[in-house]
Coordinates of N, CA and C in Angstrom, one line a residue:
M1 N 2.1 196.4 95.8 CA 1.2 196.7 96.9 C 0.4 195.5 97.3
L2 N -0.1 194.7 96.3 CA -0.9 193.5 96.5 C -0.1 192.4 97.2
R3 N 1.2 192.3 96.7 CA 2.1 191.3 97.4 C 2.3 191.7 98.8
R4 N 2.5 193.0 99.1 CA 2.7 193.5 100.4 C 1.5 193.1 101.3
L5 N 0.3 193.1 100.7 CA -0.9 192.7 101.5 C -1.1 191.2 101.6
G6 N -0.2 190.4 101.0 CA -0.3 189.0 101.1 C -0.9 188.3 100.0
A7 N -1.2 189.0 98.9 CA -1.8 188.3 97.7 C -0.7 187.6 96.9
D8 N -1.1 186.6 96.2 CA -0.2 185.8 95.3 C -0.5 186.5 93.9
V9 N 0.5 187.2 93.4 CA 0.3 188.0 92.2 C 1.0 187.3 91.0
V10 N 0.4 187.2 89.9 CA 0.9 186.7 88.7 C 0.6 187.7 87.5
E11 N 1.5 187.7 86.5 CA 1.3 188.5 85.3 C 0.4 187.8 84.3
V12 N -0.6 188.6 83.8 CA -1.5 188.1 82.8 C -1.2 188.8 81.4
R13 N -0.9 187.9 80.4 CA -0.7 188.5 79.1 C -1.6 187.8 78.0
K14 N -2.1 186.6 78.4 CA -2.8 185.8 77.5 C -4.1 185.3 78.2
P15 N -5.2 184.9 77.4 CA -6.4 184.5 78.0 C -6.2 183.3 79.0
E16 N -5.4 182.4 78.6 CA -5.2 181.2 79.5 C -4.6 181.5 80.9
H17 N -3.9 182.7 81.0 CA -3.4 183.1 82.2 C -4.4 183.5 83.3
L18 N -5.7 183.7 82.8 CA -6.8 184.1 83.7 C -7.3 182.9 84.4
E19 N -7.1 181.7 83.9 CA -7.6 180.4 84.5 C -7.1 180.3 85.9
G20 N -8.0 180.1 86.8 CA -7.7 179.8 88.2 C -7.5 181.1 89.0
L21 N -7.6 182.3 88.4 CA -7.4 183.5 89.2 C -8.7 183.9 89.8
D22 N -8.6 184.6 91.0 CA -9.8 185.1 91.7 C -10.0 186.5 91.5
G23 N -9.0 187.2 91.0 CA -9.1 188.7 90.7 C -8.1 189.1 89.7
L24 N -8.3 190.3 89.1 CA -7.4 190.8 88.1 C -7.3 192.3 88.3
V25 N -6.1 192.8 88.1 CA -5.9 194.3 88.0 C -5.6 194.7 86.6
V26 N -6.4 195.6 86.1 CA -6.1 196.2 84.8 C -5.4 197.5 85.1
P27 N -4.1 197.6 84.9 CA -3.3 198.7 85.4 C -3.4 200.0 84.5
G28 N -2.7 201.0 85.0 CA -2.6 202.2 84.2 C -1.7 202.0 83.0
G29 N -1.7 202.9 82.1 CA -0.9 202.8 80.9 C -1.6 203.6 79.8
E30 N -1.6 203.1 78.6 CA -2.2 203.7 77.4 C -3.4 202.8 77.0
S31 N -4.6 203.3 77.2 CA -5.8 202.5 77.0 C -5.9 202.1 75.5
T32 N -5.5 203.0 74.6 CA -5.7 202.6 73.1 C -4.8 201.4 72.8
T33 N -3.6 201.4 73.4 CA -2.6 200.3 73.2 C -3.2 199.0 73.9
F34 N -3.7 199.2 75.1 CA -4.3 198.1 75.8 C -5.3 197.4 75.0
M35 N -6.3 198.2 74.5 CA -7.4 197.6 73.7 C -6.9 196.9 72.5
R36 N -5.9 197.5 71.8 CA -5.4 196.9 70.6 C -4.8 195.6 70.9
L37 N -4.0 195.5 71.9 CA -3.3 194.3 72.3 C -4.3 193.2 72.9
M38 N -5.3 193.7 73.6 CA -6.3 192.8 74.2 C -7.0 192.1 73.0
R39 N -7.4 192.9 72.0 CA -8.1 192.3 70.9 C -7.2 191.3 70.1
L40 N -5.9 191.7 69.9 CA -5.0 190.9 69.2 C -4.8 189.5 69.9
Y41 N -4.7 189.5 71.2 CA -4.4 188.3 72.0 C -5.7 187.6 72.5
G42 N -6.9 188.2 72.2 CA -8.1 187.6 72.7 C -8.4 187.9 74.2
L43 N -7.7 188.8 74.8 CA -7.9 189.1 76.2 C -9.2 189.9 76.4
D44 N -9.7 190.6 75.4 CA -10.9 191.3 75.5 C -12.1 190.4 75.8
D45 N -12.3 189.4 75.0 CA -13.3 188.4 75.2 C -13.1 187.6 76.5
A46 N -11.8 187.2 76.8 CA -11.5 186.5 78.0 C -11.9 187.3 79.2
L47 N -11.6 188.6 79.2 CA -11.9 189.5 80.3 C -13.4 189.6 80.5
R48 N -14.1 189.7 79.4 CA -15.6 189.8 79.4 C -16.2 188.5 80.1
S49 N -15.6 187.4 79.9 CA -16.1 186.2 80.5 C -15.5 185.8 81.9
F50 N -14.5 186.6 82.3 CA -13.8 186.3 83.6 C -14.8 186.6 84.7
G51 N -14.9 185.7 85.6 CA -15.9 185.8 86.7 C -15.4 186.4 88.0
G52 N -14.1 186.7 88.1 CA -13.5 187.2 89.3 C -13.6 188.7 89.5
A53 N -13.2 189.2 90.6 CA -13.1 190.6 90.9 C -12.1 191.3 90.0
V54 N -12.4 192.5 89.5 CA -11.5 193.3 88.6 C -11.3 194.7 89.2
F55 N -10.1 195.1 89.2 CA -9.7 196.5 89.6 C -9.0 197.2 88.5
G56 N -9.6 198.3 88.0 CA -9.0 199.1 86.9 C -8.5 200.4 87.4
T57 N -7.2 200.7 87.2 CA -6.7 202.0 87.6 C -6.4 202.8 86.4
C58 N -6.8 204.0 86.3 CA -6.5 205.0 85.2 C -6.9 204.4 83.9
A59 N -5.9 203.9 83.1 CA -6.3 203.3 81.8 C -7.2 202.1 82.0
G60 N -7.0 201.4 83.1 CA -7.8 200.2 83.4 C -9.3 200.6 83.6
M61 N -9.5 201.8 84.1 CA -10.9 202.4 84.2 C -11.5 202.6 82.8
I62 N -10.7 203.2 81.9 CA -11.2 203.4 80.6 C -11.5 202.1 79.9
V63 N -10.7 201.1 80.0 CA -10.9 199.8 79.3 C -12.2 199.2 79.8
L64 N -12.6 199.4 81.0 CA -13.8 198.7 81.6 C -15.1 199.5 81.3
D65 N -15.0 200.7 80.8 CA -16.2 201.5 80.6 C -17.1 201.1 79.5
R66 N -18.2 201.7 79.3 CA -19.2 201.4 78.3 C -18.7 201.4 76.9
A67 N -17.8 202.3 76.6 CA -17.3 202.5 75.2 C -16.2 201.5 74.8
H68 N -15.7 200.7 75.8 CA -14.6 199.8 75.5 C -15.1 198.4 75.7
L69 N -14.8 197.8 76.9 CA -15.2 196.4 77.1 C -16.7 196.4 77.6
G70 N -17.2 197.5 78.1 CA -18.6 197.5 78.5 C -18.9 196.7 79.8
L71 N -17.9 196.6 80.6 CA -18.1 195.8 81.9 C -18.6 196.7 83.0
M72 N -18.5 198.0 82.9 CA -19.0 198.9 84.0 C -19.9 199.9 83.3
D73 N -20.9 200.3 84.0 CA -21.9 201.3 83.5 C -21.4 202.7 83.8
I74 N -20.3 203.0 83.2 CA -19.7 204.4 83.3 C -19.2 204.8 82.0
E75 N -19.2 206.2 81.8 CA -18.6 206.7 80.6 C -17.5 207.6 81.1
V76 N -16.3 207.4 80.4 CA -15.1 208.0 80.8 C -14.4 208.8 79.7
D77 N -13.9 210.0 80.0 CA -13.1 210.8 79.1 C -11.6 210.6 79.4
R78 N -10.9 210.2 78.4 CA -9.4 210.0 78.5 C -8.7 211.3 78.8
N79 N -7.6 211.3 79.6 CA -6.7 212.4 79.9 C -7.5 213.7 80.2
A80 N -8.6 213.6 80.8 CA -9.5 214.8 81.0 C -9.0 215.7 82.1
Y81 N -8.1 215.3 83.0 CA -7.5 216.2 84.0 C -6.2 216.8 83.5
G82 N -5.9 216.6 82.2 CA -4.7 217.3 81.6 C -3.6 216.3 81.2
R83 N -2.6 216.9 80.5 CA -1.5 216.2 80.0 C -0.6 215.8 81.2
Q84 N 0.5 215.1 80.8 CA 1.5 214.6 81.8 C 2.0 215.7 82.7
V85 N 2.3 216.9 82.1 CA 2.8 218.0 82.9 C 1.8 218.6 83.9
A86 N 0.5 218.2 83.7 CA -0.6 218.7 84.6 C -0.9 217.7 85.7
S87 N -0.1 216.6 85.8 CA -0.3 215.6 86.9 C -0.3 216.3 88.2
F88 N -1.0 215.8 89.2 CA -1.2 216.4 90.5 C -1.5 215.3 91.5
E89 N -1.4 215.7 92.8 CA -1.9 214.9 93.9 C -3.0 215.7 94.6
A90 N -3.9 214.9 95.2 CA -5.0 215.6 96.0 C -5.5 214.7 97.1
D91 N -6.0 215.2 98.2 CA -6.6 214.5 99.2 C -8.0 214.2 98.8
L92 N -8.5 213.0 99.0 CA -9.8 212.6 98.6 C -10.5 212.1 99.8
A93 N -11.8 212.4 99.9 CA -12.7 211.8 101.0 C -13.1 210.4 100.6
L94 N -12.7 209.4 101.3 CA -13.1 208.1 101.0 C -14.3 207.7 101.8
A95 N -15.4 207.3 101.1 CA -16.7 206.9 101.7 C -16.5 206.0 103.0
G96 N -17.1 206.4 104.1 CA -17.0 205.6 105.3 C -15.7 205.7 106.0
D97 N -14.8 206.6 105.7 CA -13.5 206.7 106.3 C -13.2 208.2 106.5
G98 N -12.9 208.6 107.8 CA -12.6 210.0 108.1 C -11.2 210.4 107.7
V99 N -10.3 209.5 107.3 CA -8.9 209.8 107.0 C -8.8 210.1 105.5
P100 N -8.3 211.2 105.1 CA -8.2 211.5 103.6 C -7.3 210.4 102.9
L101 N -7.7 210.2 101.7 CA -6.9 209.3 100.8 C -6.2 210.1 99.8
R102 N -4.9 209.9 99.7 CA -4.1 210.7 98.7 C -4.2 210.1 97.4
G103 N -4.6 210.9 96.4 CA -4.8 210.4 95.0 C -3.7 211.0 94.1
V104 N -3.0 210.2 93.4 CA -2.0 210.6 92.4 C -2.6 210.5 91.0
F105 N -2.8 211.7 90.4 CA -3.5 211.8 89.1 C -2.5 212.1 88.0
I106 N -2.3 211.1 87.1 CA -1.4 211.2 86.0 C -2.1 211.0 84.7
R107 N -2.3 212.1 83.9 CA -3.1 212.0 82.6 C -4.4 211.2 82.9
A108 N -5.0 211.6 84.0 CA -6.1 210.8 84.5 C -7.4 211.0 83.7
P109 N -8.2 209.9 83.7 CA -9.5 210.0 83.1 C -10.5 210.6 84.0
R110 N -11.6 211.2 83.4 CA -12.6 211.8 84.2 C -13.9 211.1 83.9
V111 N -14.7 210.7 84.9 CA -15.9 210.0 84.8 C -17.0 211.1 84.3
R112 N -17.6 210.8 83.2 CA -18.6 211.7 82.6 C -20.0 211.3 83.1
E113 N -20.2 210.0 83.1 CA -21.6 209.5 83.5 C -21.5 208.3 84.3
V114 N -22.3 208.1 85.3 CA -22.3 207.0 86.2 C -23.7 206.4 86.1
G115 N -23.8 205.0 85.9 CA -25.1 204.3 85.9 C -25.7 204.2 87.3
P116 N -26.9 203.8 87.4 CA -27.6 203.8 88.7 C -27.1 202.8 89.7
E117 N -26.5 201.7 89.2 CA -26.0 200.7 90.1 C -24.5 200.9 90.5
V118 N -23.9 202.0 90.1 CA -22.5 202.3 90.4 C -22.4 203.1 91.7
E119 N -21.6 202.6 92.6 CA -21.4 203.3 93.9 C -20.2 204.1 93.8
V120 N -20.3 205.4 94.2 CA -19.1 206.3 94.3 C -18.5 206.2 95.6
L121 N -17.2 205.8 95.6 CA -16.4 205.6 96.9 C -15.6 206.8 97.2
A122 N -15.2 207.6 96.3 CA -14.4 208.8 96.5 C -14.6 209.8 95.4
E123 N -14.5 211.1 95.8 CA -14.7 212.1 94.8 C -13.6 213.1 94.9
L124 N -13.4 213.9 93.8 CA -12.5 215.0 93.7 C -13.3 216.2 93.3
D125 N -13.4 217.2 94.1 CA -14.2 218.4 93.7 C -15.6 218.0 93.2
G126 N -16.3 217.0 93.9 CA -17.6 216.6 93.5 C -17.7 215.7 92.4
E127 N -16.6 215.3 91.8 CA -16.6 214.3 90.7 C -16.1 213.0 91.1
P128 N -16.8 211.9 90.7 CA -16.3 210.5 91.1 C -15.0 210.1 90.6
V129 N -14.1 209.6 91.5 CA -12.8 209.2 91.0 C -12.5 207.7 91.5
L130 N -13.3 207.2 92.4 CA -13.2 205.8 92.8 C -14.6 205.2 92.9
L131 N -14.8 204.2 92.1 CA -16.2 203.7 92.0 C -16.2 202.1 92.1
R132 N -17.4 201.6 92.4 CA -17.6 200.2 92.5 C -18.9 199.9 91.8
E133 N -18.9 198.8 91.1 CA -20.2 198.2 90.5 C -20.0 196.7 90.6
G134 N -20.7 196.1 91.5 CA -20.6 194.7 91.6 C -19.2 194.2 91.9
R135 N -18.7 193.4 91.1 CA -17.3 192.9 91.3 C -16.2 193.7 90.7
F136 N -16.5 194.9 90.3 CA -15.6 195.8 89.7 C -15.3 197.1 90.5
I137 N -14.0 197.4 90.6 CA -13.6 198.7 91.3 C -12.7 199.4 90.3
V138 N -12.9 200.7 90.1 CA -12.1 201.5 89.2 C -11.7 202.8 89.9
A139 N -10.5 203.3 89.5 CA -9.9 204.5 90.1 C -9.4 205.4 88.9
S140 N -9.6 206.7 89.0 CA -9.1 207.6 88.0 C -7.6 207.9 88.3
F141 N -7.2 207.6 89.6 CA -5.9 207.9 90.1 C -5.1 206.6 90.2
H142 N -3.8 206.7 90.7 CA -2.9 205.6 90.9 C -2.7 205.4 92.4
P143 N -3.5 204.5 93.0 CA -3.3 204.3 94.5 C -2.0 203.5 94.8
E144 N -1.5 202.9 93.8 CA -0.2 202.1 94.0 C 1.0 203.0 94.2
L145 N 0.8 204.3 93.9 CA 2.0 205.2 94.0 C 2.0 205.9 95.4
T146 N 1.2 205.5 96.3 CA 1.3 206.0 97.7 C 1.6 204.8 98.6
E147 N 1.8 205.1 99.9 CA 1.9 204.0 100.9 C 0.6 203.5 101.4
D148 N -0.5 204.2 101.1 CA -1.8 203.9 101.6 C -2.4 202.7 100.9
T149 N -2.7 201.7 101.7 CA -3.2 200.4 101.1 C -4.7 200.3 101.1
R150 N -5.4 201.3 101.5 CA -6.9 201.1 101.6 C -7.6 200.7 100.4
V151 N -7.2 201.3 99.2 CA -7.9 201.0 98.0 C -7.6 199.5 97.6
H152 N -6.4 199.1 97.7 CA -6.0 197.7 97.4 C -6.7 196.7 98.4
E153 N -6.8 197.2 99.7 CA -7.6 196.3 100.6 C -9.0 196.2 100.2
K154 N -9.6 197.2 99.7 CA -11.0 197.1 99.2 C -11.1 196.1 98.1
F155 N -10.1 196.2 97.2 CA -10.1 195.2 96.1 C -9.9 193.8 96.6
L156 N -9.0 193.6 97.5 CA -8.9 192.2 98.1 C -10.1 191.7 98.9
D157 N -10.8 192.7 99.5 CA -12.1 192.3 100.2 C -13.1 191.9 99.1
L158 N -13.1 192.6 98.0 CA -14.0 192.2 96.9 C -13.6 190.8 96.3
V159 N -12.3 190.6 96.2 CA -11.9 189.2 95.7 C -12.4 188.2 96.7
R160 N -12.3 188.4 98.0 CA -12.8 187.4 98.9 C -14.3 187.3 98.9
E161 N -15.0 188.4 98.7 CA -16.4 188.4 98.6 C -16.9 187.6 97.4
E162 N -16.3 187.8 96.3 CA -16.6 187.2 95.0 C -16.3 185.7 95.1
T163 N -15.2 185.3 95.7 CA -14.8 183.9 95.9 C -15.8 183.2 96.7
H164 N -16.3 183.8 97.8 CA -17.3 183.1 98.6 C -18.7 183.1 97.9
V165 N -19.0 184.0 97.1 CA -20.3 184.0 96.4 C -20.3 182.8 95.4
G166 N -19.2 182.6 94.8 CA -19.1 181.5 93.8 C -19.0 180.1 94.4
A167 N -18.8 180.1 95.7 CA -18.6 178.8 96.4 C -19.9 178.0 96.6

């Protein structure tokens, strides 16, 4: 999706791979495994000191919350929307946009608590599922599984914004 929008995308597996990057996506997957591997390779501390924009989807949202890396002022419950067989899609109201955003929820985390500086960008049944705090954006769902590029565009806007702030 990011390549389609013109971004130069590279894979990050080690702390030194973060050097020179303007943004980072922490993807979906298994958050417990992510944290174990991040600690093993030193990516946890490297991510804490990374100054670029960060986008966390699903497990990436969990990794960034208070209980894990502590980079966002949110508390998240893992797999709170149900197991794999309970996966679903739903139309979401995106803040400032009249066109619904399709969300694909797969073993999705649920946001239990949101800090005062966190902006809710989209909700599902009154609960936040897309949030921003400073240079961080997180989603409970997988926006990369639809053809809608608006969430990724928001992330790239944030990358540009953060790049200009640092200049």
